[in-house]
Amino acid sequence: MTSFLTHQTVFECISGPDTGRSAVLMPHVRVVVGRNPQSTIPLSDPQVADEHLAMVFDGQHVYFQTIGVQLVELNGRAVTTGELSPAADLLIGSSHWRLLSKPVSTGPIPVNPFAGIDFSNSVNRISTLTGVDTLDSDFSLKTIFAKVGEKRSDEDIESAFTVGTRQTTPVIGTIASHWPQPWLFVRFGGSALLLFISLFLAVTQFQNELLIPGLLFVGSFAVPFGSLIFFWEMNAPQNVSLYQTIKLVFSGGMASLLISLFFFSNTAFLGTFLGASSAGIVEESGKLLAVLILMRNKNQYHWILNGLLFGAAVGTGFAAFESSGYAFVVLMQGGFSQAISNIFLRGVLAPFSHVVWTAIAAAAIWRVKGKQSFEWDMLKDKGFLRTFIAVVLIHMIWNAPFEVPILPYIWFLPTKQLILGTIAWIMVLGIIQSGLKQIKKAQQAVLQPAV
């Protein structure tokens, strides 16, 4: 294969009922071919099953395996699995498919593609369009992460985790309304990474297959949960315990999956028109509904930052369960190395996807709700809808089968996902700023002397 920085690998139908259908293959992303509208490449050929074939591209080679009892023909020979080369002809149903390498640009890559862009103005535009606060002029990421490298003892870590209970929740006048300075998430992420590496070495060096389920579990949960710890630390009111947060990860993650599956089964028409992008509508609605079902009547959690944390918790559960499912399927169909590659890529992209998307959506409705009892009519609020629609669109574009022209990848990561993740984090920071202003306003109301 040629370098995917200059060329893209395309799976394209060259003859038959689905002539012209194609998809760009991304490294370590499973592609499903079939008549099911939710397939990565939905086909119309009546001889093709709903889920006929699965493919994985590792950056150099493309491997395929049929699903169930289906067969395909590779260069005229009936097979169920194999490697697809550029010269090979793959017959799926009555359509012939080829693997093509297409250039992504006819000109040289610019030395600095971001030259001339006013980033501060771009950030403010994103905030305005998505309905979140524009960041203040004195905002500083350096200040926020200033404590990440500080040396900490076990007692410091234990003390940091002991918040959110009835005895340790601060009263309104003592809540810190300035930007929190998180550091625990790095410690947790580092520990999870060390555990993952240890399990990986145990499996590969000692050939111990009994540890593979643990490896998949740790790999699927590590980065999403590390991201969640960041949101837990950013919850300035410190009124949500780690126990409550973890409980919401599992209950909310499972509830959001079940609701999303129910929506998928009853909205197949969306997949017909939108393909994989339909997940943006279905899954974001399902995850937000799970947050509302579980937390809408808990009026002691009325802060915007509480909603942000609750959404992050549900998004973490959804992301981890989904990633472990993908890893298992890839393990069964593509082998151990493919499963590890899948977990690695999804882990790197986890802080840019489900965790932040659901956090933003939940914070948007908590911003409307405040101390009021939740009413379903609040979902009609224009401010909420503006932010929620932005999240749905980000998810839809994330799943859409196209890449950024000229520079589709930065190293091994898809540029499109990195851009969309950056937009999502700009929204997160704007919402955190709104949450801190909400705390300051409440403190002023309490401290203001009666007239």
XYZ file of C-alpha atoms in Angstrom:
451
model
C 0.000 0.000 0.000
C 1.098 3.568 -0.606
C 1.332 6.034 2.247
C -2.125 7.049 3.537
C -0.797 10.580 4.044
C -0.760 11.054 0.253
C -3.147 8.317 -0.883
C -6.384 6.910 0.411
C -7.425 3.267 0.124
C -10.865 2.997 -1.459
C -13.101 -0.083 -1.707
C -15.234 0.484 -4.806
C -17.812 -1.459 -6.839
C -16.744 -1.495 -10.516
C -19.654 -3.474 -12.001
C -23.023 -4.888 -10.997
C -26.128 -3.504 -9.240
C -24.054 -1.392 -6.837
C -21.683 0.115 -9.393
C -20.196 3.360 -8.084
C -20.697 2.550 -4.393
C -17.473 3.031 -2.462
C -15.958 3.741 0.932
C -12.621 5.120 2.084
C -10.978 2.570 4.408
C -9.575 4.049 7.624
C -6.855 2.236 9.568
C -8.230 -0.129 12.234
C -11.877 0.799 11.568
C -14.159 -2.172 10.880
C -16.252 -1.863 7.723
C -19.454 -3.884 7.303
C -20.887 -4.501 3.818
C -24.509 -5.581 3.425
C -28.102 -4.623 2.657
C -28.742 -3.418 6.198
C -29.137 0.406 6.013
C -26.877 0.683 9.077
C -24.002 -1.072 7.296
C -20.895 0.980 6.589
C -21.527 0.348 2.874
C -25.284 -0.289 2.441
C -25.953 -2.208 -0.796
C -29.011 -2.749 -2.985
C -27.946 -6.046 -4.616
C -30.729 -8.593 -3.799
C -28.132 -11.407 -3.680
C -26.341 -9.764 -0.745
C -27.257 -10.538 2.875
C -28.106 -7.855 5.443
C -24.622 -8.276 6.889
C -22.532 -10.023 4.291
C -18.903 -9.100 4.805
C -16.614 -7.376 7.336
C -13.304 -5.724 6.438
C -10.399 -4.273 8.443
C -7.554 -2.137 7.065
C -4.421 -2.091 9.252
C -2.691 0.697 7.312
C -0.886 -1.736 5.037
C -3.148 -4.717 4.358
C -6.897 -5.214 3.955
C -8.421 -8.355 5.460
C -11.997 -9.566 5.007
C -14.251 -12.212 6.477
C -17.822 -13.100 5.613
C -20.501 -12.960 8.283
C -22.477 -16.074 9.161
C -22.779 -18.578 6.294
C -22.195 -16.075 3.493
C -19.670 -16.596 0.716
C -17.785 -14.299 -1.649
C -15.573 -15.033 -4.634
C -11.964 -13.868 -4.628
C -10.581 -14.039 -8.176
C -13.236 -16.639 -9.066
C -12.731 -18.831 -5.981
C -15.399 -19.133 -3.277
C -13.962 -18.104 0.099
C -15.062 -16.899 3.534
C -11.916 -15.035 4.538
C -8.718 -13.657 3.046
C -6.546 -10.674 2.228
C -7.616 -8.281 -0.524
C -4.874 -6.912 -2.768
C -5.231 -4.043 -5.267
C -5.136 -6.481 -8.203
C -7.788 -8.809 -6.786
C -11.431 -9.016 -7.886
C -13.964 -9.611 -5.097
C -17.458 -10.748 -6.080
C -20.089 -9.876 -3.467
C -23.485 -11.107 -4.618
C -23.480 -10.179 -8.301
C -21.272 -7.085 -7.988
C -17.528 -6.906 -8.592
C -15.419 -4.867 -6.162
C -11.839 -3.651 -6.305
C -9.371 -2.091 -3.910
C -8.104 1.217 -5.302
C -5.413 3.633 -4.153
C -6.386 7.197 -4.949
C -4.334 10.361 -4.381
C -5.810 12.779 -1.868
C -4.169 15.821 -3.394
C -2.774 16.916 -6.778
C -0.461 19.489 -5.222
C 2.135 19.630 -2.455
C 1.088 19.716 1.180
C 1.431 23.252 2.530
C 4.257 23.784 5.003
C 1.837 25.483 7.405
C -1.819 24.845 6.487
C -2.967 27.044 9.417
C -1.027 30.150 8.417
C -3.124 33.302 8.455
C -5.889 31.876 10.658
C -6.906 33.953 13.655
C -7.396 31.132 16.171
C -8.934 33.297 18.910
C -11.520 34.591 16.461
C -12.181 31.047 15.221
C -12.725 29.812 18.792
C -15.182 32.630 19.489
C -17.068 31.855 16.275
C -17.391 28.212 17.276
C -18.677 29.187 20.722
C -21.208 31.614 19.251
C -22.480 29.155 16.626
C -22.882 26.325 19.135
C -24.582 28.431 21.805
C -21.910 28.284 24.549
C -19.957 31.011 26.347
C -17.044 32.565 24.504
C -13.916 32.189 26.590
C -12.759 35.252 28.547
C -9.620 37.044 27.405
C -7.694 35.908 30.490
C -8.473 32.207 29.906
C -5.308 30.077 30.137
C -4.918 26.338 29.591
C -1.452 26.614 31.108
C -2.961 27.816 34.397
C -5.623 25.090 34.424
C -3.080 22.291 34.009
C -0.389 23.880 36.187
C -0.716 21.220 38.916
C -0.468 18.185 36.647
C 3.252 17.697 37.237
C 3.273 18.338 40.985
C 4.457 15.553 43.263
C 1.633 13.951 45.270
C 1.505 11.483 48.135
C -1.015 8.676 48.622
C -2.655 10.802 51.302
C -3.128 13.641 48.796
C -4.846 11.263 46.384
C -7.075 9.777 49.092
C -8.047 13.247 50.255
C -8.863 14.344 46.711
C -11.228 11.403 46.237
C -13.027 12.035 49.546
C -15.460 14.692 48.326
C -19.104 14.757 47.375
C -20.505 13.139 50.498
C -22.976 14.849 52.822
C -20.156 15.651 55.257
C -17.592 16.855 52.690
C -19.705 18.892 50.249
C -18.803 22.574 50.698
C -21.514 25.172 51.392
C -22.225 27.746 48.699
C -20.030 30.449 50.205
C -16.947 28.224 50.273
C -17.187 26.734 46.762
C -14.189 27.687 44.643
C -15.607 29.661 41.709
C -12.299 29.979 39.856
C -11.099 27.494 37.237
C -10.276 24.145 38.914
C -6.777 22.746 38.385
C -7.209 19.018 37.755
C -4.392 16.507 38.172
C -5.956 13.238 39.297
C -7.002 12.296 35.752
C -3.340 12.103 34.702
C -2.503 9.817 37.646
C -5.448 7.570 36.868
C -4.719 7.527 33.150
C -1.071 6.693 33.770
C -1.980 3.851 36.131
C -4.501 2.448 33.644
C -1.914 2.627 30.854
C 0.630 0.786 33.020
C -1.963 -1.899 33.783
C -2.804 -2.244 30.078
C 0.874 -2.598 29.118
C 1.398 -5.185 31.866
C -1.546 -7.265 30.653
C -0.388 -6.914 27.040
C 3.080 -8.206 27.942
C 1.584 -11.054 29.963
C -0.515 -12.120 26.964
C 2.169 -11.702 24.297
C 5.314 -12.777 26.159
C 3.842 -15.663 28.133
C 1.109 -16.668 25.638
C -1.519 -16.523 28.390
C -4.867 -16.303 26.591
C -6.749 -16.240 29.901
C -5.771 -12.581 30.310
C -7.190 -11.425 26.959
C -10.674 -10.567 28.383
C -9.021 -8.479 31.115
C -6.851 -6.762 28.521
C -9.886 -5.888 26.390
C -11.804 -4.664 29.445
C -8.977 -2.444 30.719
C -8.238 -1.157 27.224
C -11.880 -0.257 26.617
C -12.438 1.517 29.953
C -9.049 3.123 30.632
C -9.122 6.276 28.497
C -12.883 6.990 28.757
C -12.681 6.655 32.556
C -9.562 8.807 32.704
C -11.470 11.471 30.764
C -14.352 11.129 33.226
C -12.009 11.800 36.180
C -11.136 15.099 34.482
C -14.830 16.093 34.423
C -15.203 14.934 38.034
C -12.340 17.222 39.047
C -13.856 20.111 37.068
C -17.088 19.784 39.082
C -16.290 22.831 41.240
C -19.283 22.402 43.636
C -17.733 19.059 44.702
C -21.184 17.741 45.515
C -21.019 14.468 43.546
C -19.098 11.574 45.094
C -16.951 9.198 43.097
C -19.343 6.401 44.114
C -22.314 8.223 42.558
C -20.251 8.900 39.450
C -19.167 5.287 38.966
C -22.696 4.062 39.601
C -23.907 6.359 36.813
C -21.197 5.053 34.468
C -22.627 1.545 34.596
C -26.345 2.249 35.031
C -26.335 5.146 32.555
C -24.060 3.381 30.095
C -26.305 0.320 30.002
C -29.515 2.381 29.883
C -28.205 4.538 27.032
C -27.230 1.449 25.021
C -30.648 -0.150 25.468
C -32.469 3.077 24.581
C -30.262 3.592 21.522
C -30.833 0.020 20.349
C -34.583 0.542 20.763
C -34.378 3.751 18.726
C -32.278 2.042 16.026
C -34.827 -0.774 15.711
C -37.673 1.718 15.249
C -35.947 4.290 13.039
C -34.440 2.118 10.297
C -35.501 4.747 7.751
C -32.822 7.094 9.122
C -30.128 4.593 8.234
C -31.554 4.272 4.732
C -30.911 7.953 4.047
C -28.018 8.746 6.373
C -26.110 5.482 6.716
C -23.685 5.443 9.666
C -24.367 9.144 10.286
C -27.806 8.243 11.625
C -26.033 7.247 14.862
C -25.531 10.935 15.572
C -29.282 11.413 15.950
C -30.102 8.084 17.579
C -27.211 7.692 20.034
C -27.065 11.295 21.228
C -30.814 11.209 21.881
C -30.493 7.862 23.644
C -27.628 8.967 25.899
C -29.290 12.251 26.866
C -32.556 10.460 27.598
C -30.655 8.046 29.877
C -29.198 10.994 31.817
C -32.641 12.554 32.191
C -34.340 9.314 33.260
C -31.759 8.659 35.974
C -30.941 12.175 37.227
C -33.676 14.660 36.264
C -35.462 14.562 39.645
C -32.355 14.834 41.833
C -32.760 18.536 42.523
C -29.761 18.738 44.847
C -27.639 18.510 41.686
C -28.736 21.741 40.036
C -25.405 23.145 38.871
C -24.442 23.270 35.193
C -21.206 21.507 36.111
C -23.256 18.686 37.660
C -25.012 18.146 34.349
C -21.647 18.184 32.575
C -20.359 15.445 34.905
C -23.521 13.331 34.615
C -23.352 13.450 30.828
C -19.662 12.536 30.884
C -20.419 9.551 33.140
C -23.134 8.175 30.850
C -20.960 8.848 27.808
C -18.090 6.984 29.479
C -20.223 3.903 30.067
C -21.579 3.998 26.518
C -18.107 4.442 24.989
C -16.492 1.698 27.088
C -19.208 -0.886 26.457
C -19.212 -0.064 22.742
C -15.401 -0.231 22.476
C -15.244 -3.577 24.276
C -17.886 -4.888 21.853
C -15.941 -3.718 18.812
C -12.737 -5.188 20.242
C -14.400 -8.563 20.819
C -15.829 -8.701 17.292
C -12.488 -7.727 15.754
C -10.751 -10.321 17.967
C -13.069 -13.044 16.655
C -12.793 -11.974 13.020
C -9.372 -10.382 12.657
C -7.281 -11.833 15.465
C -5.495 -10.493 18.518
C -3.317 -7.858 16.833
C -6.311 -6.358 15.048
C -8.266 -6.181 18.318
C -5.383 -4.374 20.052
C -5.056 -1.921 17.150
C -8.799 -1.259 17.326
C -8.686 -0.637 21.084
C -5.674 1.643 20.711
C -7.258 3.832 18.035
C -10.607 4.047 19.831
C -8.779 4.791 23.090
C -6.856 7.687 21.556
C -10.054 9.131 20.100
C -12.219 8.469 23.198
C -11.635 11.903 24.839
C -12.960 13.539 21.666
C -16.190 11.589 21.215
C -18.949 10.041 23.346
C -17.683 11.282 26.717
C -17.595 14.953 25.688
C -20.655 14.806 23.424
C -22.975 13.571 26.175
C -21.346 15.911 28.711
C -22.146 18.909 26.496
C -25.738 17.808 25.818
C -26.520 17.157 29.490
C -24.917 20.434 30.612
C -27.015 22.276 28.018
C -30.272 21.035 29.549
C -28.983 21.592 33.129
C -28.228 25.170 32.046
C -31.930 25.560 31.224
C -33.224 23.628 34.251
C -31.229 25.270 37.040
C -33.001 24.822 40.384
C -36.365 24.182 38.731
C -37.967 20.768 38.580
C -37.355 19.231 35.184
C -40.129 19.579 32.609
C -40.008 17.856 29.227
C -40.917 21.173 27.601
C -37.420 22.365 28.547
C -36.169 20.299 25.610
C -37.825 22.885 23.347
C -35.621 25.685 24.703
C -33.810 27.390 21.818
C -30.523 27.638 23.717
C -30.550 23.940 24.509
C -31.552 22.962 20.973
C -28.764 25.059 19.484
C -26.120 23.263 21.536
C -27.691 19.805 21.222
C -28.024 20.077 17.443
C -24.348 21.071 17.281
C -23.440 17.891 19.180
C -25.613 15.747 16.887
C -24.047 17.302 13.787
C -20.531 16.714 15.136
C -21.378 13.036 15.716
C -22.955 12.709 12.256
C -19.937 14.226 10.511
C -17.643 12.042 12.653
C -19.367 8.925 11.234
C -19.737 10.234 7.676
C -17.664 8.279 5.093
C -15.319 11.056 3.975
C -11.988 12.452 5.067
C -10.413 15.899 5.140
C -8.874 16.613 1.714
C -5.153 17.356 1.360
C -4.319 16.085 4.861
C -6.642 13.168 5.789
C -4.349 11.949 8.591
C -2.021 13.519 11.102
C 0.451 10.730 11.795
C -1.986 7.766 12.173
C -4.996 9.764 13.435
C -7.829 10.915 11.151
C -7.719 14.700 10.794
C -11.505 14.990 10.612
C -11.960 13.419 14.042
C -9.241 15.616 15.553
C -10.903 18.776 14.194
C -14.343 17.699 15.436
C -12.859 16.780 18.815
C -11.248 20.198 19.100
C -14.604 21.861 18.393
C -16.242 19.710 21.074
C -13.610 20.674 23.645
C -14.034 24.368 22.831
C -17.708 23.835 23.667
C -16.794 22.007 26.898
C -14.547 24.851 28.064
C -17.252 27.404 27.286
C -19.764 25.406 29.319
C -17.344 25.068 32.250
C -16.942 28.842 32.205
C -20.748 29.194 32.285
C -20.872 26.833 35.245
C -18.294 28.861 37.159
C -20.203 32.077 36.460
C -23.363 30.390 37.754
C -21.561 29.640 41.032
C -20.292 33.224 41.335
C -23.780 34.598 40.736
C -25.264 32.309 43.415
C -22.561 33.336 45.883
C -23.213 37.025 45.230
C -26.928 36.482 45.869
C -26.179 34.794 49.193
C -23.604 37.325 50.357
C -25.500 40.429 49.243
C -26.896 42.177 52.346
C -30.653 42.521 52.616
C -31.980 46.022 51.871
